[in-house]
Amino acid sequence: MAMLLAVVGPGIITANVDNDAGGIYTYSLAGARFGYSLLWTMIPITIALVVVQEMAARMGAVTGKGLSDLIREQFGLRTTFLLMAALIVTNFGNIVAEFAGIASSVELFDAPRYVVVPLAAVVVWLVVVFGTYRSVEKVFLAASAFYVAYIVAGVLAKPDWYAALLGTVERPRSIVLTSHDYLYMVIGLVGTTIAPWMQFYLQASIVEKGISAKQYRASRLDVVIGCVFTDVVAWFIIVACAATLFAAHHHDIRDAADAAQALRPLAGEYAYLLFAAGLFNASLFAASILPISTAYTVCEGLGFEAGLDKRFGEAPVFYWLYTVLVVAGAGVLLLPNVPLVHVMVLSQVVNGIVLPVVLVFMLRLTNDRSLLGSHANSRIYNVIASATVLIVAVLTVLMLFTS
Amino acid sequence: MSVSVIAFTELLGARVRDADGRLIGQLRDGVVLPQEATARVAFLVVVGPEGERLIALGDVESCGGRLIRVAPGIRGETVALPEALFLKRDLLDQQVIDVHGRKVVRVNDIDLEARPTNGRTELSVLDVDVGARGALRRLGKGLLPRRTLRALLARVPTRAIPWHFVDLIEADPARRVKLKIAYEGLAKLHPADIADIIEDLPPAERESVFETIDEEIAAGALEELQPKIKVAVVQSLDSERAADIVEEMAPDAAADLLADLPAEDSGAILSEMAPEERQPITRLLEFGQKTAAGRMTTEFLALPVDATVRDGMESLRTFPGGFKSALVIYLLDRERELCGGVTLLKIATATPATPLRSLTATPMITCSTEAGDEEVAELFDKYNLLTLPVVDDHQRLVGIITADDVLSLLRHRG
């Protein structure tokens, strides 16, 4: 137990950030459109998430190096450069989405985005630049706990528990699987749950926390708990929307804030408030992590000085990249007539290209015995991991072509 | 032809032909044998239809970006190489220590010096490129015409580290011995700089540095590491090696370190130490960590109360401890009670026959073994102290606290 407390954090935080503005929207939409009939995806998605995250955590603990370091050392400069450039594009899209989540959630409370968004950007910038890893991690863990709001909202929505549980374990009827819309939603759920940035972030925070190969067993538990909790939250979001929006034939929602709004007359004032506050928390949380994680990943992979313990003059690329991501990510929301949709689509497309590449690299790295020694993938694990990677990769590429 | 500089990545992939124009293969890597010469490239690794071949540099006639020409009839050997440094596999894209710039850097390219001698070409490593130039060259290679790329690169400032300022990092102990990697450049730096560099390395590489460098230097660097990394490093070493390093540390720093370790680890290290080194540390370990006694070192200079300046000079000459402990000579009476302290300045400016007692500073500032951090810091601040003697209930001198201890305790508290 003491062992677990010493290493807890990275796994839980990474998995929770995954339920960001985009994630909450996708889950809400899944519930609103298809009721309980998509809940079965949660179990395979959780397994896939655990398998992928476990590899990143293991590499971090055993090698003490970040994922972008390892990719650079094993696959060379050009590959790393292209990957990092793509990662900046897709992460930037995500950052914009987080600030959009902040803007739309505060607008539910009648707060003006022109005040709150810049304020949020400043808070994000300050927390990261002036916080130490330890203090920031505590703030993040507290933010993770706040996701319970969605579980409460799910209960308040008074779902049909029997139908929901049945939907979770029952095989989906083959008729729905042939429906294009339904399939597209399945792909969306996978795509929003497993993202490239998470692998880089998780591995880097395992290294930063100084978790060693000896502590790895406890760290793996941290990863599993994080993934399970995250998907339980996702389950409740789907259930909440299924019990209310789907039941009331309110099938179309524009974004996560719209979902909260639609819940108001159906699930009551409290469920609405929890949904709105939860969205704000999730967006701010993810907006704090994505820019700094991107700056670290890119600088380490390309060999620029990186780290908050360095002065601006010592690590200019690092600080500039970080600052530009925060300022531009928030700034886009304040400009009138910015084609947000295009930014998002581009980000999704690049995400779809980057994810399979990253997953394949991770598979190759975790099979390298000169790198991981006895911690390299076992044969059985490889079968599971390869299957997961293959399915996720195929689904993301499919999403690319259907969108 | 004169001496020229060629970028290694520009050579990679070049066709290798013999003097008759027969294609042998393409360049895949370069090999340096550090046991023989630290910079000279001994072999080229060429991959052709028959797989990988090694060509000795003595058979190379000329070396250009697109073509490497070797002597007639040379086909390369398929011998297995002993432990060697492969430039592409082991150096390119890897992290190395820039001894001159005192940091860890990543290698973007390697500049080779090509020197024509007697119809052959010798290649040796000149420097490693860690800047944008090397990166751009590799990104642009094959995408931009050679001439455009070269013109472009000429405008990019160079950031290269001369080869003799580069320390390679190798986690595998066997390879480290065979490649003669001893972190010699690193070991010459200030302990605080060594510590900064070590903090930037992954754990296995940290361990390798502490296994390799001289114990005294390792001890100095270890003292400067962040507490968490310090503990992790010591735990990664075997207890014998850890004990060798801890023996070289000042007793107070050693006690602080051991107090942070799990009991079984600190016990294992203590049992490996010589009794005379162990004793002062175990005594310090008995005190609470946050009291004056926990912060103090038992390394100090004390003389009988009737000693003269000459005795003082003599004791300084033979004092084995560090200079921080020798800033003040303390005077003790027969019961080892503290009677006063004389600063180095007073000793240096007085005649040899002067009794030390006449030079003591008044009033004598001391603190008890139980004094807290706050009180200690206040005394240093109020009286502008460099050292503070710690006395027990009977006014007997048991240790001293030095100003740098106070600085670090203030910094780690805030």
XYZ file of C-alpha atoms in Angstrom, chain A residues 63-65 69 72-73 76-78 81 134 208-210 214 300-303 305 309-310, chain B residues 93-95 103-104 106-108 134-135 138-143 200 202-203 205 228 235:
44
model
C 14.577 3.067 -19.227
C 14.114 6.323 -17.319
C 13.715 8.013 -20.697
C 13.838 10.297 -26.462
C 14.786 9.631 -31.466
C 17.447 7.180 -30.355
C 16.520 8.738 -36.024
C 16.114 12.454 -36.475
C 13.953 12.674 -39.554
C 11.028 15.529 -36.580
C 4.915 17.672 -6.607
C 9.831 12.814 -13.829
C 8.451 11.157 -10.712
C 11.523 8.929 -10.651
C 11.480 -2.052 -8.917
C 13.394 16.284 -25.744
C 12.905 14.497 -29.035
C 14.690 17.190 -31.019
C 17.453 17.809 -28.493
C 17.045 22.176 -23.677
C 14.121 24.398 -13.677
C 15.955 26.090 -16.557
C 21.098 10.718 -32.015
C 22.383 9.628 -28.607
C 23.054 11.793 -25.580
C 25.520 19.822 -19.936
C 23.949 16.797 -21.564
C 22.072 15.132 -28.171
C 24.221 14.419 -31.210
C 22.754 15.659 -34.493
C 23.438 19.123 -38.277
C 19.700 18.728 -37.837
C 19.776 15.501 -42.126
C 16.262 16.807 -42.664
C 17.170 18.268 -46.044
C 19.286 15.363 -47.294
C 17.709 13.845 -50.371
C 14.894 16.402 -50.371
C 19.771 15.255 -16.465
C 18.405 8.544 -16.915
C 18.860 6.303 -13.828
C 23.410 6.170 -16.754
C 15.457 12.234 -3.974
C 20.242 2.526 -3.642
